[in-house]
Structure formats: C-alpha cells, structure tokens
CSV table of C-alpha atoms and ligand atoms in Angstrom, one decimal:
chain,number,residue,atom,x,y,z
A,18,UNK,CA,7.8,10.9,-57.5
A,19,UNK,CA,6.9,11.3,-53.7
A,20,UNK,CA,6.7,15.0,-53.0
A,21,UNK,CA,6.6,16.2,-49.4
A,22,UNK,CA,5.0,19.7,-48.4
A,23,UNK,CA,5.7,21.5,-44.9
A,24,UNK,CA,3.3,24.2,-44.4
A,25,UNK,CA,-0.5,23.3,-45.3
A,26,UNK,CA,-2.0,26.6,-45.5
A,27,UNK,CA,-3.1,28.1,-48.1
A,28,UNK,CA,0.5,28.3,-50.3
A,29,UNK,CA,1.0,24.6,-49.1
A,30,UNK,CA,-2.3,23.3,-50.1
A,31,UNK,CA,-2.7,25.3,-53.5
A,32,UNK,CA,1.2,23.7,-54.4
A,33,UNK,CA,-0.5,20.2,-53.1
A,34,UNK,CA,-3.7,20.7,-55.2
A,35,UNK,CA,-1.7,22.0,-58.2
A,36,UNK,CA,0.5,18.9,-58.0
A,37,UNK,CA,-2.5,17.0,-58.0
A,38,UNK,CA,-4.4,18.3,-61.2
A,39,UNK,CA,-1.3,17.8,-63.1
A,40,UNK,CA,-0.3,14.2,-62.3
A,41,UNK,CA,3.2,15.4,-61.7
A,42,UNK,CA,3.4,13.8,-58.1
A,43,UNK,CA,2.3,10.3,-57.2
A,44,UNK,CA,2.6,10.8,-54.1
A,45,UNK,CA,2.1,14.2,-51.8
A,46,UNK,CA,2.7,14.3,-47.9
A,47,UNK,CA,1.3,17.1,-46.1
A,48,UNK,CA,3.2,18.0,-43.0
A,49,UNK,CA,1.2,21.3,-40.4
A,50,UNK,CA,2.1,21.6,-36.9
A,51,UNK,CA,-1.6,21.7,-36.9
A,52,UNK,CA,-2.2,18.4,-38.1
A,53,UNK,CA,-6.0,19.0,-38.2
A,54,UNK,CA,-5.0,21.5,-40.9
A,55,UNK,CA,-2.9,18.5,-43.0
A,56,UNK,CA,-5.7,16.1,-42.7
A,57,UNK,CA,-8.3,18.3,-43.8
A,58,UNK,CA,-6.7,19.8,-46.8
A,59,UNK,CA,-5.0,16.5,-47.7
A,60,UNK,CA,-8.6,15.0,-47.7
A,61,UNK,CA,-10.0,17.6,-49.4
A,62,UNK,CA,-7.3,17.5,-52.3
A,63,UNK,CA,-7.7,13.9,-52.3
A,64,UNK,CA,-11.6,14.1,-53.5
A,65,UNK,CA,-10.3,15.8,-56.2
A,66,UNK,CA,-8.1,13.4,-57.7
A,67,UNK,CA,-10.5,10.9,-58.7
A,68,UNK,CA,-11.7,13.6,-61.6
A,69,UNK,CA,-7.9,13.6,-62.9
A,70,UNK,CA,-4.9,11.6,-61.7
A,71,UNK,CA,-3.8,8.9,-59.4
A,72,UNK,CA,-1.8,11.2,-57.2
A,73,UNK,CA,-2.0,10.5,-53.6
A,74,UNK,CA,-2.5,13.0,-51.4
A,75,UNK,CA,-2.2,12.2,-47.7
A,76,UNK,CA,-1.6,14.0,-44.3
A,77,UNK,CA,1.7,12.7,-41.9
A,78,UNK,CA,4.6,13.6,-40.0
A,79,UNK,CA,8.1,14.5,-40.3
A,80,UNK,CA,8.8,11.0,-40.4
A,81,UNK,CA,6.2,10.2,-43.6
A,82,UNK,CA,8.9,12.8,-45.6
A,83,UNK,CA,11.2,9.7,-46.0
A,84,UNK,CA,12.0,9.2,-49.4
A,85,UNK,CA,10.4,12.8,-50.8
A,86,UNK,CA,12.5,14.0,-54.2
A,87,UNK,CA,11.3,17.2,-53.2
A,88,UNK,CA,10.1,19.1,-50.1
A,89,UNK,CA,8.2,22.4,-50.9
A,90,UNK,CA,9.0,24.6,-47.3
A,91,UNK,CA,5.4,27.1,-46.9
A,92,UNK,CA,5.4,27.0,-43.5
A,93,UNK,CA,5.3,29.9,-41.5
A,94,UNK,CA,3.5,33.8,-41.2
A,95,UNK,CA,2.1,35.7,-44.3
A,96,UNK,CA,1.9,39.5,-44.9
A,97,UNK,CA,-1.0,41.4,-43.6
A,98,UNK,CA,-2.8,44.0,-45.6
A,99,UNK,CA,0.7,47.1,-46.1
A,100,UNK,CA,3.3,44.2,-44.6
A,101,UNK,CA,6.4,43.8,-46.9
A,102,UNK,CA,8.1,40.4,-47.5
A,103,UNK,CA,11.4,41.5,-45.5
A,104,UNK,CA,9.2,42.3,-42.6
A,105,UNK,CA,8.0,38.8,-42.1
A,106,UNK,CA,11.9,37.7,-42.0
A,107,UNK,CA,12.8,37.3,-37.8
A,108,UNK,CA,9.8,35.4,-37.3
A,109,UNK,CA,9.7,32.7,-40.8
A,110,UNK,CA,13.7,32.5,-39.7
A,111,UNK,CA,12.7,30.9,-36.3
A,112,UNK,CA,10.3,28.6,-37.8
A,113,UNK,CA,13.2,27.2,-40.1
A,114,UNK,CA,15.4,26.5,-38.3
A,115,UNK,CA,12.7,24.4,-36.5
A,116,UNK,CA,11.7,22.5,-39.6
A,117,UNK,CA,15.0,22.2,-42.0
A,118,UNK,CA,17.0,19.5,-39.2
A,119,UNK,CA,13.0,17.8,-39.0
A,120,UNK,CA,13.3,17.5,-43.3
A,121,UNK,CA,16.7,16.5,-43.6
A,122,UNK,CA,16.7,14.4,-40.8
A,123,UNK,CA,14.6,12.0,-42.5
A,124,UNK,CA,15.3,12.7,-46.0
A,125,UNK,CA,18.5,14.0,-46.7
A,126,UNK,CA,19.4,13.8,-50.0
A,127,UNK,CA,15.7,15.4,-50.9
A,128,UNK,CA,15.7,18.7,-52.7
A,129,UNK,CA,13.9,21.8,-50.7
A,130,UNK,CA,11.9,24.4,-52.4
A,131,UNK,CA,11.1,27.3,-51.0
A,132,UNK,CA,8.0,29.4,-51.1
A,133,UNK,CA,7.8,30.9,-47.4
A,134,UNK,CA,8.8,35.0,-47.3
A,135,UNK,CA,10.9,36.8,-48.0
A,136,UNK,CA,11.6,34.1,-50.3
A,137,UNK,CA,15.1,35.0,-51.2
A,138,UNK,CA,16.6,35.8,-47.9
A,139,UNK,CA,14.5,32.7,-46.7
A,140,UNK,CA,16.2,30.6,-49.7
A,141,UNK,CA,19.4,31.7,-47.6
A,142,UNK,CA,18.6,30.5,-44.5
A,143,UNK,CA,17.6,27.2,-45.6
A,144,UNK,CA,21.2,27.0,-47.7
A,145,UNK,CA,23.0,27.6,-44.2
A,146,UNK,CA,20.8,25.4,-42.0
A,147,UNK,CA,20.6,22.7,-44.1
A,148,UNK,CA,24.4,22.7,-45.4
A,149,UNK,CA,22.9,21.2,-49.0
A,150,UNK,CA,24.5,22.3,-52.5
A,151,UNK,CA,23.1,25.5,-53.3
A,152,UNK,CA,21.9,24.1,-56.3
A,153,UNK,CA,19.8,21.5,-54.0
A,154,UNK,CA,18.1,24.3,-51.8
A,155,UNK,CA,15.8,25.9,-54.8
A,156,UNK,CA,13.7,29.3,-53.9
A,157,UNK,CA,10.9,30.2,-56.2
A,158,UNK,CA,11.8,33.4,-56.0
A,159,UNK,CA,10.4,35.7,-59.1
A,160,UNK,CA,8.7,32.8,-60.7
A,161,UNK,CA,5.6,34.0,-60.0
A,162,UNK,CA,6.5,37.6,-60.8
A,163,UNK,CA,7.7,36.6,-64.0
A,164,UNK,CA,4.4,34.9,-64.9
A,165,UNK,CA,2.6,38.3,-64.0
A,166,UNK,CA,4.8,39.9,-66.2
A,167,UNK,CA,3.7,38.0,-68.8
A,168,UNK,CA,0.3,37.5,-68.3
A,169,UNK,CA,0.2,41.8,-68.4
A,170,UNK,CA,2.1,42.2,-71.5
A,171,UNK,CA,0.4,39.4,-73.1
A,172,UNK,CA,-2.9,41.1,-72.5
A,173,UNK,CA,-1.7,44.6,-73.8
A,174,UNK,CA,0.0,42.6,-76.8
A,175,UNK,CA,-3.3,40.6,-77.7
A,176,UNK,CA,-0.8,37.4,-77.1
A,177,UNK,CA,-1.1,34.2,-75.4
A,178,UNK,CA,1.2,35.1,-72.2
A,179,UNK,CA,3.4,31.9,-72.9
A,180,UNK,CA,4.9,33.6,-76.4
A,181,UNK,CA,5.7,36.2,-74.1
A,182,UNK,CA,9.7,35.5,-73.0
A,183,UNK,CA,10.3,38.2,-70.2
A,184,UNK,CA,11.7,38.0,-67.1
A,185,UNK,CA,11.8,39.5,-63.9
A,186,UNK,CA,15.3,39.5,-61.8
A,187,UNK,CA,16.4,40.0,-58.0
A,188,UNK,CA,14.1,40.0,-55.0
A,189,UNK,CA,10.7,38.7,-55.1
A,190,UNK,CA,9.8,42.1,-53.3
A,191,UNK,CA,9.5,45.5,-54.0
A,192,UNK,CA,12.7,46.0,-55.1
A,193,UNK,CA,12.7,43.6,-58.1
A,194,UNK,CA,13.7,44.5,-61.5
A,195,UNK,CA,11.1,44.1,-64.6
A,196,UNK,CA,13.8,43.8,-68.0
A,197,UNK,CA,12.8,45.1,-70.4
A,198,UNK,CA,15.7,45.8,-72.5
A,199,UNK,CA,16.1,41.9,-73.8
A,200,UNK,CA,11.6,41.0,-73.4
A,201,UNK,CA,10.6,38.9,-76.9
A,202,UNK,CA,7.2,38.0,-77.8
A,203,UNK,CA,8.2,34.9,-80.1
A,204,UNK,CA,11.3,35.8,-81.6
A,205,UNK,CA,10.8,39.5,-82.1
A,206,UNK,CA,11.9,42.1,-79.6
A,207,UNK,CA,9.4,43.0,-77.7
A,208,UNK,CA,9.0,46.7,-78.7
A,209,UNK,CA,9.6,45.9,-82.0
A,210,UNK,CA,6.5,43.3,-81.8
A,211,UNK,CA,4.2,45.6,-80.1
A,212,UNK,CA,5.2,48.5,-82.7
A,213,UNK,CA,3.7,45.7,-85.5
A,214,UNK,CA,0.9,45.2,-83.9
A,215,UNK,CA,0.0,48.9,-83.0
A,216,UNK,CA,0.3,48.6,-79.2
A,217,UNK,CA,3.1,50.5,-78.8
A,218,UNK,CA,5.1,50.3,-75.4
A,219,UNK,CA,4.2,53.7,-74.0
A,220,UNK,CA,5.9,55.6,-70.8
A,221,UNK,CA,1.9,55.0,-69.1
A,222,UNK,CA,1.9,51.3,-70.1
A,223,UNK,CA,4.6,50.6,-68.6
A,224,UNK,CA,4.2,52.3,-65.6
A,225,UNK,CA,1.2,50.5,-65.3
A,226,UNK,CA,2.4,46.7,-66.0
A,227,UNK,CA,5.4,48.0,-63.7
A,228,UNK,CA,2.4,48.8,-60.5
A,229,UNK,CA,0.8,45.3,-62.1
A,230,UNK,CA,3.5,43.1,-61.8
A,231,UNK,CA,5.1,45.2,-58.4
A,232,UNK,CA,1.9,45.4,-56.4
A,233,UNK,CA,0.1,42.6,-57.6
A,234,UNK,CA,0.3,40.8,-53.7
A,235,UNK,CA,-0.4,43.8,-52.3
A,236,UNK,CA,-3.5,44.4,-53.9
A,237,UNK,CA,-4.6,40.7,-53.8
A,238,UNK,CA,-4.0,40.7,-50.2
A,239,UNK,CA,-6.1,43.6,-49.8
A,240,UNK,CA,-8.8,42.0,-50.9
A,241,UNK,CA,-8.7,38.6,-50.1
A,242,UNK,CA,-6.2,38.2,-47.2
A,243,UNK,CA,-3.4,36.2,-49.3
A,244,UNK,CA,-2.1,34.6,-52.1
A,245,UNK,CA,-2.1,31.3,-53.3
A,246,UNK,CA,-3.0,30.1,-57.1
A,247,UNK,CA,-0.6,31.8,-58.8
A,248,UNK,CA,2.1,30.5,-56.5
A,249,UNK,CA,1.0,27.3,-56.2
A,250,UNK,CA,1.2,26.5,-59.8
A,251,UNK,CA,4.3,28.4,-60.1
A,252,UNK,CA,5.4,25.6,-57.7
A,253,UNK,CA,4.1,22.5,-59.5
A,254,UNK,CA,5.9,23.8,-62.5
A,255,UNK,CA,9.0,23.7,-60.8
A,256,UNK,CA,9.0,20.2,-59.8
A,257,UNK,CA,7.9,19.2,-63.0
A,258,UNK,CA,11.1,20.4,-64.5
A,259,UNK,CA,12.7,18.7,-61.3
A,260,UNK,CA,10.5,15.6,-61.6
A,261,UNK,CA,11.1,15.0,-65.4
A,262,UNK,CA,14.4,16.9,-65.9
A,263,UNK,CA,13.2,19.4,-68.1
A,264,UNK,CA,16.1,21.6,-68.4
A,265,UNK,CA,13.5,24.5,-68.4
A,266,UNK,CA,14.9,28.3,-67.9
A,267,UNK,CA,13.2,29.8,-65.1
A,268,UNK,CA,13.5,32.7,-63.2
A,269,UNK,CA,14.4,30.9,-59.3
A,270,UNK,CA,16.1,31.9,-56.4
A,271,UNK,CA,19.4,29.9,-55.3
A,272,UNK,CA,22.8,31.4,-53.2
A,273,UNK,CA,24.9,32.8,-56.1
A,274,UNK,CA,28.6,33.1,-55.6
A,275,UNK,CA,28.2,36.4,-57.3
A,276,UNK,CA,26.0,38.4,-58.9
A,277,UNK,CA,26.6,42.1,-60.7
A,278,UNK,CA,29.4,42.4,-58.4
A,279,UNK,CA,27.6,41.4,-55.4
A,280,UNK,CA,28.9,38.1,-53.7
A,281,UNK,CA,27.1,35.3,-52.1
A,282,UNK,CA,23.4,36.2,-52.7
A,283,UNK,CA,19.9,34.3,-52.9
A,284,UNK,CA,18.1,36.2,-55.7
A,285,UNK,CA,16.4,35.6,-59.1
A,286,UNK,CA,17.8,35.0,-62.5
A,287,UNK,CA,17.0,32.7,-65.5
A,288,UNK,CA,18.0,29.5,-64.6
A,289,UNK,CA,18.2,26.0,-66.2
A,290,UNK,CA,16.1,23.1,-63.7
A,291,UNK,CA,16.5,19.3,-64.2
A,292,UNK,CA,16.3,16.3,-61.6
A,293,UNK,CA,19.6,17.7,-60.1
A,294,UNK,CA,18.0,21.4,-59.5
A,295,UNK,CA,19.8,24.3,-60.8
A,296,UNK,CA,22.2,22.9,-63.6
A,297,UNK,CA,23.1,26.2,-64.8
A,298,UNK,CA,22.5,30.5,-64.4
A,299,UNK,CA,22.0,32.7,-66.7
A,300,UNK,CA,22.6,36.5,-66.6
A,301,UNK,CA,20.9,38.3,-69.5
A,302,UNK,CA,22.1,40.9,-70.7
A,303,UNK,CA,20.7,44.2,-69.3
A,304,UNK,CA,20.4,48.1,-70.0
A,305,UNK,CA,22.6,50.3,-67.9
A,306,UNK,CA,19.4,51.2,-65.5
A,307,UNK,CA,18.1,47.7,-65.1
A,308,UNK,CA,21.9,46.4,-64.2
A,309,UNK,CA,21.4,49.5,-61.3
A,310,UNK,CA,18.6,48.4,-60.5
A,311,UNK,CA,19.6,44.7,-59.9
A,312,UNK,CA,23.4,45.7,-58.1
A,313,UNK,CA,20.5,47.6,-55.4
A,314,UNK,CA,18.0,44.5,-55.2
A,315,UNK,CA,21.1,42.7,-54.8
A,316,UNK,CA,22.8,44.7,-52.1
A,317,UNK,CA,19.5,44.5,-49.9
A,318,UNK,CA,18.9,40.9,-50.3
A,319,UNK,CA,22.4,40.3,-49.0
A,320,UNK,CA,22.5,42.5,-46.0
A,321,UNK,CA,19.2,41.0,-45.1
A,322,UNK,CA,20.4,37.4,-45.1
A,323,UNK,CA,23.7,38.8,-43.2
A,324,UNK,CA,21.4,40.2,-40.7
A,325,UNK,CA,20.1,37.2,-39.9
A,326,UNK,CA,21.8,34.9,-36.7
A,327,UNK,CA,21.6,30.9,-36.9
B,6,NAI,N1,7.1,32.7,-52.8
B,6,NAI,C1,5.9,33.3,-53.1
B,6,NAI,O1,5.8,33.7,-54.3
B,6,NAI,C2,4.8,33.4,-52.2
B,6,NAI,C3,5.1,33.1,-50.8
B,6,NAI,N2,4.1,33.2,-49.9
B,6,NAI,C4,4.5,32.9,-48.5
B,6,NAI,O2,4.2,31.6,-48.2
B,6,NAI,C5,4.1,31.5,-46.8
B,6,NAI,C6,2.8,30.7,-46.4
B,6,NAI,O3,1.7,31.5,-46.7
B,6,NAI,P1,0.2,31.0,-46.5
B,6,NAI,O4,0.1,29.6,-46.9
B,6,NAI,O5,-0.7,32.0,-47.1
B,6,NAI,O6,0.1,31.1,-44.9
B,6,NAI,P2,-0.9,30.2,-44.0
B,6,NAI,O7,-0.9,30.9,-42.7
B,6,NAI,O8,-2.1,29.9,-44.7
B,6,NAI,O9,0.0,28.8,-43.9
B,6,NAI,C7,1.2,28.7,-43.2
B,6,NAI,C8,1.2,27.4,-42.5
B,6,NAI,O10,2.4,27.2,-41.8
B,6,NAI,C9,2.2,26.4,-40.7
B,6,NAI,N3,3.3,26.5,-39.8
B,6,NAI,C10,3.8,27.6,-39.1
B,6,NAI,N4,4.8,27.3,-38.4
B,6,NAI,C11,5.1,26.0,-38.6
B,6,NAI,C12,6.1,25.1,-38.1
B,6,NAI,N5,7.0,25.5,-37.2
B,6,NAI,N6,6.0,23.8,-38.5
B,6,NAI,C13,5.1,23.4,-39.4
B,6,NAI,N7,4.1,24.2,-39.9
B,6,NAI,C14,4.1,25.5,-39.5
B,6,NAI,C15,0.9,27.0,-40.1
B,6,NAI,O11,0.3,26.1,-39.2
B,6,NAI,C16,0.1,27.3,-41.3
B,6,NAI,O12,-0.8,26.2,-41.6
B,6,NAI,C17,4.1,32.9,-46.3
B,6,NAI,O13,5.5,33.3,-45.8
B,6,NAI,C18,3.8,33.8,-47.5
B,6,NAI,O14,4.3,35.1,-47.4
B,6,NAI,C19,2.8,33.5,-50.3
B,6,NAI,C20,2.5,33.7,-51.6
B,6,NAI,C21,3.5,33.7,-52.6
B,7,PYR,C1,2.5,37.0,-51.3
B,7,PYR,C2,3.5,37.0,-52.4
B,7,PYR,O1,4.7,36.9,-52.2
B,7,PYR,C3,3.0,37.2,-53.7
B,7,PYR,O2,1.9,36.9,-54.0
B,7,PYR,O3,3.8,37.7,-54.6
C-alpha cells in the first residue's frame, strides 16, 4: 500500500519511520515545501529499512502522491513552549488550504489523515476543503491521548498498558475528557481491578494521571521542543487498521453529525477503522460529569471550526 506524507518534520518523519519498522507501507512518499528536508529524512528512513522491511521510503512532489491509499497531512507550525493547540489554528488553516487541492488533485479517491494542530478543528477544515465523506477525512485526534492514558494507568495497575481499555473523548487539547466511569483492565472494571490488586484509584492518583495524560505535550515540549514518537506510531497504527481493514475501535477525530447534543463537530470517540475509514461511532456510555465535560469540549471545538473562513 503506497502511503503518501505531506509535512516531513518531525511528526511526518516519525509517522514515515514508524510505517517503515512495521512493514505496514510498501511504499512512503515524502512531500516538504523544503524538499531538502524530504530527501534527507526519506534517506535517512531508508537506511533503516534494510534492518526490517522492504518498505520504500522516498522523497517527491505532489505529483509522486498519485495512487497513495492514504495521505498523513503534518505539515504546518507546532506549539512553542505555553502555546495551546487552538492557538496554532489561523496559521495551519492557511497552509491547508494550500496543500488539500495539491493532494486531491492528484489522488482523489485517497484517504487523508490528519495529525497537524489543533487536530480536530484542523480535521474540519480538511472535511470542507476537500469535500471528501467524512468518513474519508480521518483526524487522529485523542489517539495518542488515549495511549497515555493507558500507558499511566497501566503503570499504577502493575499491567501491560494494552489490557488497559480506556479512552479519552473530545478535543485532543486541554479540554478533553479522561472516562473513567466505563475504563476496564481485561474484563473487570477498572476500579474494581485496581481494588484486587491493592492499588486503589485514589482522588491524588487521579489527579495525577489526569496532569499525565493532560499536560503530557506541554511538558515534553518543554524539554525537548516537540513531539513526535508517540504520534508517529499512533499514526502507523491507524493505517494499519486502514491498510488491512482491521475493524479496530479507536479513539479518532472525524465531522460527526452530532454529538451529546452538539451538531456537526470534528472530535474524538471510539470508532471502528477498516479500508473504508470510519465504518462506525461509538458513544460510550458516560457519568453525568464526564457527559459535561464532553457537551463543553464539544461546544469549543465547534465554534472554533465556525470561526474559521475558507
Ligand atoms: N495530532 C497529534 O497528536 C500531534 C500533532 N502535532 C502537530 O503536527 C504538526 C507538525 O509538527 P512537527 O512535525 O513537530 O513540525 P515541524 O516544524 O517539524 O514540521 C512541519 C513541516 O511542515 C512543513 N510545511 C509547512 N508548511 C507547508 C506547506 N505549505 N506545504 C508543505 N509543507 C509545509 C515544514 O516545512 C515542516 O517541515 C504541528 O501542527 C504539531 O502541533 C504534533 C504532535 C502530536
Ligand atoms: C503536540 C501534541 O499535540 C501532543 O503531543 O499531544
């Protein structure tokens, strides 16, 4: 499957080097408007492969994107150290509706992921500009939160963080919603689970895998300038339930025709992937305080993408 990636930075390259290791792609197209950038990180990916997989892993244009199942959209500005997501919105809005006509121009029945900030509202844009199914225009939204989620509770829980089954809903910002109420770790409830194993789910531990999961950019940008591992598998995974129609339930961005009440929004919810994209949604069932807390994620995610002219 011939996978296509606008934005070689770090996001772009990580998703590209991720894609790589696993074998999931055989072929990965790099596309930078600095095209020094594509051919150094596609050459550097590409000394890789030998060690793994016969992916290949080359630098091109727009017009190299012929053919992608998939086109992974990372191009555009990250946050700096105290930036939010939203913030970064006016200027990664420009810079798609520069690249989405330059995708679909050349490959337009290709599925787009997107990974560039705010993810959700970005997810959005892409829908309108590109005038694909919403199913088709695939956000990763709280993928990546939902895997720190999991990694922290599997750590308190002494569990690997894949028999962890929590998710987290809504914006992949600060406004996103950790549930709780309906978490398992195999098939026990979560608090339950972590009562049997005497590490109960206190008021301070939650608080703190609440900062964890919340903060976690913030604090990795901090100290490193930005972040890209953790994203750039959580992008590989997607496209291997896209590339071998895995049905898998993640927690992805798409536009939603509605959502606790709140119509026509881009946010996060469990959500069955194969080779079409979204097949289905999920809405889990929620506490009283975590349906609050979504109906607010919700409402700001929407007047965001309102906000925005094409
Ligand atoms: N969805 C998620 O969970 C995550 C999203 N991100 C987001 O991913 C995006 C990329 O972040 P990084 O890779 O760290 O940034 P980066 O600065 O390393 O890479 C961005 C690349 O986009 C390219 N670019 C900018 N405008 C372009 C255009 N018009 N056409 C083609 N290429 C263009 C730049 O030349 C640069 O190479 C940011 O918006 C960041 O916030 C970052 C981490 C996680
Ligand atoms: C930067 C970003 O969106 C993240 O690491 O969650």
């Amino acid at each position: 499957m011939k996978v296509g990636i606008v934005g070689a930075g770090m996001v772009g390259s990580a998703a590209a080097y991720a894609l790589a290791m696993q074998g999931i792609a055989s072929e990965v197209v790099l596309v930078d408007k600095d095209a020094d950038l594509a051919l150094a990180q596609a050459e550097d990916i590409s000394h890789a492969v030998p060690f793994v997989s016969a992916t290949t892993v080359r630098a091109g244009s727009y017009r190299d994107l012929d053919g992608t199942f998939v086109v992974v959209l990372a191009a555009g500005v990250n946050q700096k150290p105290g930036e939010t997501r939203l913030e970064l919105l006016g200027r990664n809005a420009a810079v798609f509706r520069e690249v989405v006509g330059e995708v679909l121009a050349v490959s337009p029945d290709t599925l787009l992921l997107i990974a560039t900030n705010p993810v959700d509202v970005m997810t959005h844009v892409a829908t309108r500009l590109s005038g694909l199914p919403a199913r088709r225009v695939i956000g990763s939204g709280t993928i990546l939160d939902t895997a720190r989620f999991r990694s922290l509770l599997g750590r308190h829980l002494g569990i690997a963080p894949q028999s962890v089954h929590a998710y987290v809903l809504g914006e992949h910002g600060d406004s996103e919603v950790l549930a709780w109420s309906n978490a398992r770790a195999g098939s026990l409830a979560l608090v339950s689970f972590a009562d049997q194993v005497g590490k109960p789910l206190t008021e301070e531990v939650r608080a703190a895998i609440d900062d964890g999961v919340r903060n976690a950019a913030y604090k990795i940008i901090k100290g490193k300038g930005s972040t890209y591992y953790g994203i750039g598998a959580g992008l590989a995974r997607i496209i291997r339930a896209i590339a071998l129609d895995q049905r898998d339930i993640l927690s992805v961005s798409i536009v939603t025709p509605e959502v606790v009440g709140i119509p026509e929004v881009a946010l996060s919810i469990p959500r069955v992937i194969g080779a079409a994209g979204v097949l289905s949604d999920l809405m889990p069932e929620l506490d009283v305080a975590e349906v609050s807390a979504l109906v607010r994620s919700a409402t700001i995610l929407k007047e965001s993408a309102d906000s925005v002219p094409l």
